[in-house]
Short mmCIF file of C-alpha atoms and ligand atoms in Angstrom, two decimals:
data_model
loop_
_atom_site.label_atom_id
_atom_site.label_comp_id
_atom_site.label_asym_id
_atom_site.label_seq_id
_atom_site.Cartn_x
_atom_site.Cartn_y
_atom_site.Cartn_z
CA UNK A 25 -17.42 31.03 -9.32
CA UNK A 26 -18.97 28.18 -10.34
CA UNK A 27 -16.96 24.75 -10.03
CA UNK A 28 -18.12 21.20 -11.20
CA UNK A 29 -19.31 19.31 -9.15
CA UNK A 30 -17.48 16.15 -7.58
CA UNK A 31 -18.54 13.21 -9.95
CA UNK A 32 -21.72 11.76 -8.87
CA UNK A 33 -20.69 8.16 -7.76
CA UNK A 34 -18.49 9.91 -5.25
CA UNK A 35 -20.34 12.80 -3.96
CA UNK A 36 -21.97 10.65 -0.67
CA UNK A 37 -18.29 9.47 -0.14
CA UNK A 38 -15.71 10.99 2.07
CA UNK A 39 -11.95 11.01 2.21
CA UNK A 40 -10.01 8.23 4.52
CA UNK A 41 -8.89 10.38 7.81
CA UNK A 42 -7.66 8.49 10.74
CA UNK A 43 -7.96 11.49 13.67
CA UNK A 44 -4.30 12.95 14.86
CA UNK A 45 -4.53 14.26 18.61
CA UNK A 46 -1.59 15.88 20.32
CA UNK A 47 -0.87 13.38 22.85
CA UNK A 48 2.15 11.84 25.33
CA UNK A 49 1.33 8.08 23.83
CA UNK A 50 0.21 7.78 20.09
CA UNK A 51 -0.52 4.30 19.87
CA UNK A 52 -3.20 4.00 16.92
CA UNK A 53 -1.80 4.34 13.39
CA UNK A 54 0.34 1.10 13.39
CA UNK A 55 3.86 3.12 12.75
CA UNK A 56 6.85 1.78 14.39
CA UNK A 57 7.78 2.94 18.04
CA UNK A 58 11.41 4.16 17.49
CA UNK A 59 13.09 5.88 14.42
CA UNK A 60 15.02 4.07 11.71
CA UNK A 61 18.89 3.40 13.20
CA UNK A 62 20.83 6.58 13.46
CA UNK A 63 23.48 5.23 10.78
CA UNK A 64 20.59 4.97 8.09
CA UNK A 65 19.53 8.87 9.20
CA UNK A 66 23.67 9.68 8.72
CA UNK A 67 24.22 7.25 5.66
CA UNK A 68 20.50 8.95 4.03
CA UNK A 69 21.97 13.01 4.73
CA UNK A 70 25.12 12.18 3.36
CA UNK A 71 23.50 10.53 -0.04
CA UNK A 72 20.78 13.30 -0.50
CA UNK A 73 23.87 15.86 -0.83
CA UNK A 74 24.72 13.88 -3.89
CA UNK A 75 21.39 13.48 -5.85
CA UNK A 76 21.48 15.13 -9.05
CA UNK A 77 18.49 17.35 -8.28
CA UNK A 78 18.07 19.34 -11.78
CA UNK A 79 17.53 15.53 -13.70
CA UNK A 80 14.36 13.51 -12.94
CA UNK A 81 14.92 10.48 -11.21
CA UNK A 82 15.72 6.65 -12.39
CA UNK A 83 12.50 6.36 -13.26
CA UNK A 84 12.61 2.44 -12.89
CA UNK A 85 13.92 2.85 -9.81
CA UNK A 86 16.65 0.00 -10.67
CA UNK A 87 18.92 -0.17 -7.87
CA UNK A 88 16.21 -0.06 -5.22
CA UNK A 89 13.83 -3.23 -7.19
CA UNK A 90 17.67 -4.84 -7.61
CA UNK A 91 17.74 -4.34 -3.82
CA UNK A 92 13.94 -5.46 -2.84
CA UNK A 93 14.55 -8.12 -5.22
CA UNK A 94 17.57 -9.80 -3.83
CA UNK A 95 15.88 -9.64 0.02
CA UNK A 96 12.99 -11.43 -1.49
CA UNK A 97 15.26 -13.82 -3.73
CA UNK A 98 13.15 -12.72 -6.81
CA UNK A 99 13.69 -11.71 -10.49
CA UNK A 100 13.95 -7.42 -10.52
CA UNK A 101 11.45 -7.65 -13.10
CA UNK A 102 8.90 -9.24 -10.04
CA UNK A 103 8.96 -5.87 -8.05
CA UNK A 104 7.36 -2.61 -8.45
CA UNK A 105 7.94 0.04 -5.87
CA UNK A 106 5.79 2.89 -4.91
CA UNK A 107 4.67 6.03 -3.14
CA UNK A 108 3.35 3.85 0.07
CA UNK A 109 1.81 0.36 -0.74
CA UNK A 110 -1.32 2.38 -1.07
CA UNK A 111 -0.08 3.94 -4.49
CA UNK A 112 0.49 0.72 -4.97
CA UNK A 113 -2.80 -0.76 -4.27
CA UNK A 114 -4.05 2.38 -6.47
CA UNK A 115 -2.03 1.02 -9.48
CA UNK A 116 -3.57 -2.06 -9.54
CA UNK A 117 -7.03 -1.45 -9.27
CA UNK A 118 -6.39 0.81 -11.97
CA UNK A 119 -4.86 -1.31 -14.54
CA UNK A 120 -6.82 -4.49 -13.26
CA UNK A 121 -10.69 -2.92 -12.28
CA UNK A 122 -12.49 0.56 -12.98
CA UNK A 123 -16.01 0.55 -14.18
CA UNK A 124 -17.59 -2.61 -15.35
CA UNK A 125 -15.29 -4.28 -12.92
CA UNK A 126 -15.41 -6.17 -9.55
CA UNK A 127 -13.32 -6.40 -6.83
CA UNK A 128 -13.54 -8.68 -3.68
CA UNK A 129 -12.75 -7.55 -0.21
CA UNK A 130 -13.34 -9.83 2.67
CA UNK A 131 -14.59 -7.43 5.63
CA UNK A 132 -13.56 -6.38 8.42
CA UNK A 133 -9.91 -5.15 7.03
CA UNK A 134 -8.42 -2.29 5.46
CA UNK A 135 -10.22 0.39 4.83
CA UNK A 136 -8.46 1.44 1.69
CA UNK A 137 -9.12 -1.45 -0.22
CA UNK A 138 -12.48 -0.57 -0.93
CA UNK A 139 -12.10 2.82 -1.01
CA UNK A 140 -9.74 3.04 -3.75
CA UNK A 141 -12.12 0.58 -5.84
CA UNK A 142 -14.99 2.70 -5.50
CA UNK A 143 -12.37 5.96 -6.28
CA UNK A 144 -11.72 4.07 -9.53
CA UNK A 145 -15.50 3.12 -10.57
CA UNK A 146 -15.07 -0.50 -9.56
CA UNK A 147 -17.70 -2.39 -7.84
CA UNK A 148 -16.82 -4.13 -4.61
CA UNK A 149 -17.88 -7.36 -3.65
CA UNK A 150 -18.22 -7.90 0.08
CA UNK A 151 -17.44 -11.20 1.74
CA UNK A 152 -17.64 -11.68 5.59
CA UNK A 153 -15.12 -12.82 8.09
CA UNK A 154 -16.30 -15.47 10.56
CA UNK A 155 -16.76 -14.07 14.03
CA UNK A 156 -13.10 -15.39 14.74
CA UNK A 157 -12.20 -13.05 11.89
CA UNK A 158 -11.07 -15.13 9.59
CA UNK A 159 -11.97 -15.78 6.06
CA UNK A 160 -13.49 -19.04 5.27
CA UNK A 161 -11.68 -20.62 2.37
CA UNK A 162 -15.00 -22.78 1.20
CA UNK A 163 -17.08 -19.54 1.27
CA UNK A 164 -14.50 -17.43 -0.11
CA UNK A 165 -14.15 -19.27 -3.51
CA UNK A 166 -17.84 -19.52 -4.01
CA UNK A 167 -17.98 -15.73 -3.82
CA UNK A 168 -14.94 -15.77 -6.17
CA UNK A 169 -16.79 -17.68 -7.99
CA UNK A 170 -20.44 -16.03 -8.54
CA UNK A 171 -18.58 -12.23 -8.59
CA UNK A 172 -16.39 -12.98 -11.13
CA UNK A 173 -14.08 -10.29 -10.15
CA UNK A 174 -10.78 -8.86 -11.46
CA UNK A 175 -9.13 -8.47 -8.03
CA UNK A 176 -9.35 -10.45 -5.23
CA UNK A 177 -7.73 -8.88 -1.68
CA UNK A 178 -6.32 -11.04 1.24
CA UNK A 179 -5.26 -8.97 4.05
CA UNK A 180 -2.74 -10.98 5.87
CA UNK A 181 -2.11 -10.36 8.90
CA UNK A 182 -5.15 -8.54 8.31
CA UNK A 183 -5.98 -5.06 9.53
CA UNK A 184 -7.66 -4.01 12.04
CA UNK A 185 -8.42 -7.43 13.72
CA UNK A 186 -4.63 -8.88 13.48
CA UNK A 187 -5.34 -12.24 12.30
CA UNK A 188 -3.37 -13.83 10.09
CA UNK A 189 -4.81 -16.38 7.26
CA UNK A 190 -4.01 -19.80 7.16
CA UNK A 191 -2.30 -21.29 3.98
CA UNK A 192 -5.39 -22.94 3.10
CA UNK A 193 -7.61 -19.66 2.49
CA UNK A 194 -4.32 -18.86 0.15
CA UNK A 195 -4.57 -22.01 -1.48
CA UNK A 196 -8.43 -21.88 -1.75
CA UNK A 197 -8.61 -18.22 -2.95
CA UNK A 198 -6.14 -18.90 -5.53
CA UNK A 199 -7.39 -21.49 -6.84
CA UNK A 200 -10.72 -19.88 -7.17
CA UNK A 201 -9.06 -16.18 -8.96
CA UNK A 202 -7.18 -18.77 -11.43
CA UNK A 203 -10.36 -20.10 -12.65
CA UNK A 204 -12.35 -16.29 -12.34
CA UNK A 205 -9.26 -15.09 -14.47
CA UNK A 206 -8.80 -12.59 -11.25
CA UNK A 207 -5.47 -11.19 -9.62
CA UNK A 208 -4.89 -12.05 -5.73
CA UNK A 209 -3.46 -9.14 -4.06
CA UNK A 210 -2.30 -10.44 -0.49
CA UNK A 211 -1.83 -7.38 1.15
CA UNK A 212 1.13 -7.59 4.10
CA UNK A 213 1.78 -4.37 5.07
CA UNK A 214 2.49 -6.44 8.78
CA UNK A 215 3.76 -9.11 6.94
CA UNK A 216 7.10 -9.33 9.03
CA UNK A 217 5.24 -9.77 12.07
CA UNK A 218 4.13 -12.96 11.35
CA UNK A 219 5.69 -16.18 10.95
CA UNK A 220 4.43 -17.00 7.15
CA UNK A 221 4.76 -15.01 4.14
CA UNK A 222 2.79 -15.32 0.65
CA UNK A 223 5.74 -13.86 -0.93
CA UNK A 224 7.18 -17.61 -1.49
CA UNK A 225 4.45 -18.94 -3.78
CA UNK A 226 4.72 -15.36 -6.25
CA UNK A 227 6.02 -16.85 -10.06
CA UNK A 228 5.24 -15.86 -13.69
CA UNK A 229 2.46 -18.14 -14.21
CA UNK A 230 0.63 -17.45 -10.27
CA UNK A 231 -2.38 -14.45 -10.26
CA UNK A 232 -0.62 -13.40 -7.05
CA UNK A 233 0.83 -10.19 -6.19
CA UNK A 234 1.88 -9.68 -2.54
CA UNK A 235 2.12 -6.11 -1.56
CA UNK A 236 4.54 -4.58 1.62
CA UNK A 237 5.79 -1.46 2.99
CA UNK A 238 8.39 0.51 4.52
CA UNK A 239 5.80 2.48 6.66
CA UNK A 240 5.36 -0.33 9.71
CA UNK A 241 8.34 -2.56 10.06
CA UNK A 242 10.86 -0.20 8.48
CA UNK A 243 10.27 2.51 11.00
CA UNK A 244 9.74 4.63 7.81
CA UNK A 245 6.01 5.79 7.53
CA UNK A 246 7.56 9.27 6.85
CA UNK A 247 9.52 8.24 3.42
CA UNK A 248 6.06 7.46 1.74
CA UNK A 249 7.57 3.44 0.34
CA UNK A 250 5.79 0.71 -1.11
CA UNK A 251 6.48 -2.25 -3.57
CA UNK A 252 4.91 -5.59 -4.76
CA UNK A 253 6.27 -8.55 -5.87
CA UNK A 254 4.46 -9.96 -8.42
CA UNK A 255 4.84 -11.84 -11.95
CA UNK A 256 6.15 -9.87 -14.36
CA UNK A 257 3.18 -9.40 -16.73
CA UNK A 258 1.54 -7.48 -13.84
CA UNK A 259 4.70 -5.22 -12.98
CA UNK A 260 5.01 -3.89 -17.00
CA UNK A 261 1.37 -3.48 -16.59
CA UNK A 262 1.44 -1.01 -13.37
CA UNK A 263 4.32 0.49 -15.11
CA UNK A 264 1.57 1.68 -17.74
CA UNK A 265 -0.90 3.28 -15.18
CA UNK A 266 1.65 4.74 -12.85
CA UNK A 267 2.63 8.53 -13.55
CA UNK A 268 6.24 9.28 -15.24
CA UNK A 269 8.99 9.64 -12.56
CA UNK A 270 6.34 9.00 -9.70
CA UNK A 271 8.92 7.79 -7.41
CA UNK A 272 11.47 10.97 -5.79
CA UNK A 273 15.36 9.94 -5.69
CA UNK A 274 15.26 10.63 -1.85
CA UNK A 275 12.41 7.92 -1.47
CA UNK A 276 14.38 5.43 -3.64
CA UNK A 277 17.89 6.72 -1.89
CA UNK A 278 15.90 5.69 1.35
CA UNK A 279 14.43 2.38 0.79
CA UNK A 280 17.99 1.38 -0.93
CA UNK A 281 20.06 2.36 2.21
CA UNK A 282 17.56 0.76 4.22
CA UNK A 283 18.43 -2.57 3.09
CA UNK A 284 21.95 -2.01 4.61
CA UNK A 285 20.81 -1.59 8.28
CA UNK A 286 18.23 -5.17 7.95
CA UNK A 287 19.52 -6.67 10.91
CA UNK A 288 18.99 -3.80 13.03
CA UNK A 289 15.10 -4.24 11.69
CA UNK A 290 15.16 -7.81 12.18
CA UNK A 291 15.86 -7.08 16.13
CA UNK A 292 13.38 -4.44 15.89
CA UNK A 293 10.78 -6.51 14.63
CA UNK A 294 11.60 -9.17 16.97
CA UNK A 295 11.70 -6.73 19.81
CA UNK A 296 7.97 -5.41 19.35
CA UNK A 297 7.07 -9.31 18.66
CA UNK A 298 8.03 -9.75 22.34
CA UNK A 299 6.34 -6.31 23.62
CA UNK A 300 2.83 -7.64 21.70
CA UNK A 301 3.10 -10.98 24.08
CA UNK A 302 3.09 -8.63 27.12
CA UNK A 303 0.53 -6.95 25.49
CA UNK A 304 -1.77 -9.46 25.08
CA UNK A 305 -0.78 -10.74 29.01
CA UNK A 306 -1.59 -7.48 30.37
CA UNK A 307 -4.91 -7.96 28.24
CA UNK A 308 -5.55 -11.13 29.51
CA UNK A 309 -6.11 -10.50 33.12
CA UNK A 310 -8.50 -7.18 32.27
CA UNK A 311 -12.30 -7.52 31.40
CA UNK A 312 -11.87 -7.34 27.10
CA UNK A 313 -11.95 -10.05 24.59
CA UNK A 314 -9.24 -9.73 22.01
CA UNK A 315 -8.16 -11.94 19.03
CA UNK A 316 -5.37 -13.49 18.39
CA UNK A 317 -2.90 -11.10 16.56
CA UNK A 318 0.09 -11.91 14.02
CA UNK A 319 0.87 -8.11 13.61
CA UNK A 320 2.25 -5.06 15.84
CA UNK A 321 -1.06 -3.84 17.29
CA UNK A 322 -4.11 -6.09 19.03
CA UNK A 323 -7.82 -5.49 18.40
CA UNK A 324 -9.94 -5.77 21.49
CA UNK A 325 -13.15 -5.33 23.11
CA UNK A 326 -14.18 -4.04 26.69
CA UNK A 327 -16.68 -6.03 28.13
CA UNK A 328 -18.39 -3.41 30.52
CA UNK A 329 -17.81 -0.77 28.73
CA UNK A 330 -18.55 0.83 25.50
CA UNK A 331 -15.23 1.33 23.21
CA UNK A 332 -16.28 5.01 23.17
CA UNK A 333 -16.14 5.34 26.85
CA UNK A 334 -12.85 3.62 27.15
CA UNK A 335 -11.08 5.61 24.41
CA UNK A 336 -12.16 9.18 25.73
CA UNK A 337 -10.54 7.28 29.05
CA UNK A 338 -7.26 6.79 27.32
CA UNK A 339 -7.39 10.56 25.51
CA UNK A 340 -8.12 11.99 29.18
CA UNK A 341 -4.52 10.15 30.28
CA UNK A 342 -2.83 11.62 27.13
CA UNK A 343 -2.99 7.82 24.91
CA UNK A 344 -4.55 7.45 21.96
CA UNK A 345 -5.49 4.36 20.11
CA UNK A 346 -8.08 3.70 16.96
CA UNK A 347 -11.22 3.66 18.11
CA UNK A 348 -13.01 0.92 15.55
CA UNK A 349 -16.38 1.24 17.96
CA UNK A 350 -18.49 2.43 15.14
CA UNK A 351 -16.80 0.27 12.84
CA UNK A 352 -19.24 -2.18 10.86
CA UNK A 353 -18.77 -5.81 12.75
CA UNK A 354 -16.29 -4.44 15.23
CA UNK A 355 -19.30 -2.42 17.73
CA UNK A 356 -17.29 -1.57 20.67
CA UNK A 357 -13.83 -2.37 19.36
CA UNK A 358 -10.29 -0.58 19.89
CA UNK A 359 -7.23 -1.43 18.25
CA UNK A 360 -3.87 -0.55 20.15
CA UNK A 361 -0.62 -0.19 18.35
CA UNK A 362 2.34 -2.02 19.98
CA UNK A 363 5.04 0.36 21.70
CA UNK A 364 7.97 1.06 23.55
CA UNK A 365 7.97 -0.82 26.66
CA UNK A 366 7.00 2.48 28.04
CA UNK A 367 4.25 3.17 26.56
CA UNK A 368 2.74 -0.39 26.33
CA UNK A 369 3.33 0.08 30.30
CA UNK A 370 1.32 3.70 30.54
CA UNK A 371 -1.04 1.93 28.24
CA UNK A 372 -2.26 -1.43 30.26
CA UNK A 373 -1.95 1.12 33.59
CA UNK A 374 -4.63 3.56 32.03
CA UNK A 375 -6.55 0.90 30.67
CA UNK A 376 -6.61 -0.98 34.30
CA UNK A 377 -7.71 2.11 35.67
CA UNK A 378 -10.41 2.92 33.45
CA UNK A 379 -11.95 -0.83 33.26
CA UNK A 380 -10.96 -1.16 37.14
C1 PLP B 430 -0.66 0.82 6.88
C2 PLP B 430 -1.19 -0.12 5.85
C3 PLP B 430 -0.86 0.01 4.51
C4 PLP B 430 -0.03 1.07 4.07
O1 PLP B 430 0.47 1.80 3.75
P1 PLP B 430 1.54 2.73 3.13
O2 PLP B 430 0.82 3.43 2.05
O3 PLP B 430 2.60 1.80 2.64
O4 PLP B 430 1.98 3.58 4.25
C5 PLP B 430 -1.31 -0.90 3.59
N1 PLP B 430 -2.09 -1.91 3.98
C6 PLP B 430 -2.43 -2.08 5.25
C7 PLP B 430 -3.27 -3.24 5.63
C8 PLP B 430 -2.02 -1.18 6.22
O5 PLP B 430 -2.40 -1.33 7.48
#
């Protein structure tokens, strides 16, 4: 059998994998501690009896944008939901870049960003944080500026380093896309972690689309749920690139009855806001730098020893974190999820232990 072989711009390239062990304390994919409220599992099994499972599915998925649409205070016609903000991300670097085009990513930060441009045939444009992590708003429009790009990304809080951006890179970047004719894309998958949101400044006549997810906050990585709110224009035109029906009833059953059980995510959120400050106590008073974090994990870096030694530490007492060590700009890094009160406990103990 002979098959074709993968296209040539990809064949170097290798999928995005982040490594699942089997251990007591899974503290390195950034999911949510506990499960979604027991009334949302009840209200969900009782709904999923009643889907009409020979017809396709609203393929607009009205009452869920109606939904996303009133928590935001936006226009329906502002929202686009999707399999997992990534699909989402996929959608517009589809409609927006592709060969030919450029994107800008500001590294470190998600992975996925660039890896979906190059998956499309877009080149990526590569501006540097500052060592606080950061993006520098003066630098950042120049690049803007020179690249030319169609889509600009802001990861904010940003992942894997936590930071959040000040308005001023927002304002700066922005101001720089409007004159490159590019989109913004703030991505804030942690964006209820943090205290500012770049979902207020999204209108019809602003190249901003601000993406979020059910799979952090929402305790709902599982469901596969995604959306942006962004002007309208943009929303008909992921409409065109996405595939007929792409969204399941259950998913759009899910993130609709989610909306019903907010306050119990509000505490949630709230709840793990509190458990990162004793994080980033028990942190303190051990020998590893960290940076300041607006999200529900904390990047950090032992001082004595290397990240790898540390993290085969924390596998050896059943934990497991993301081990960023190799990562470009983040040698010897980890990044720890925020968890129960439990397992943030277990956590600082084994770390203690190893660094003591
Ligand atoms: C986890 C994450 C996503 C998310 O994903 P889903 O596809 O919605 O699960 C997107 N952006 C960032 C920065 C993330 O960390």
């Amino acid at each position: 059998m002979t098959l074709p072989r993968v296209r040539d711009d990809l064949a170097l390239f290798s999928g995005y994998h982040s490594p699942q062990l089997d251990v007591e304390v899974r503290l390195n994919t950034n999911e949510a501690p506990l499960p979604p409220p027991a009334a949302f599992v009840d209200a969900l099994a009782d709904a999923v009896r009643d889907v009409a499972w020979n017809r396709y599915p609203d393929r607009a998925a009205t009452v869920l944008r109606e939904r996303i649409a009133s928590h935001h205070g936006v226009d329906p016609a502002m929202v686009f939901a999707a399999n997992g903000s990534n699909e989402v991300l996929q959608c517009l670097l589809l409609a927006y870049t592709g060969s030919g085009r450029r994107v800008v990513v500001f590294e470190p930060t998600y992975a996925l960003h660039s890896h979906i441009a190059h998956l499309v045939g877009a080149e990526v444009v590569t501006g540097e944080r500052g060592d606080d992590f950061t993006v520098d708003p003066v630098a950042a429009a120049e690049l803007i500026d020179e690249a030319g790009p169609a889509v600009v990304f802001v990861c904010s809080p940003n992942n894997p380093t936590g930071v959040v951006e000040s308005p001023a890179v927002l304002a700066s970047v922005l101001g720089a896309a409007r004159a490159a004719g590019a989109l913004v894309v703030v991505d804030e998958a942690y964006g209820q972690f943090a205290t500012t949101t770049a979902v207020d400044h999204v209108d019809a006549d602003t190249p901003l689309a601000v993406t979020r997810t059910f799979s952090k906050t929402w305790s709902m990585a599982a469901a596969r749920l995604g959306y942006v709110v962004a002007p309208p224009s943009v929303v008909e035109d992921l409409e065109t690139v996405v595939l007929p029906y792409h969204l399941d009833a259950v998913t759009q059953l899910a993130g609709t009855l989610a909306f019903d059980h907010l306050d119990a995510m509000t505490e949630r959120v709230a709840a793990l806001v509190t458990e990162r400050r004793r994080l980033v106590s028990g942190l303190d008073a051990l020998p590893v730098d960290q940076w300041p974090s607006g999200s529900n994990f904390v990047l950090f870096r032992p001082r004595d020893l290397s990240g790898d030694e540390v993290w085969q530490g924390l596998v050896d007492r059943s934990i497991l974190v993301r081990n960023c060590a190799s990562w470009p700009r983040l040698e010897g890094c980890l990044r720890v999820t925020v968890g129960t009160e439990a397992e943030n406990t277990s956590f600082l103990a084994a770390l203690g232990e190893i660094l003591g």
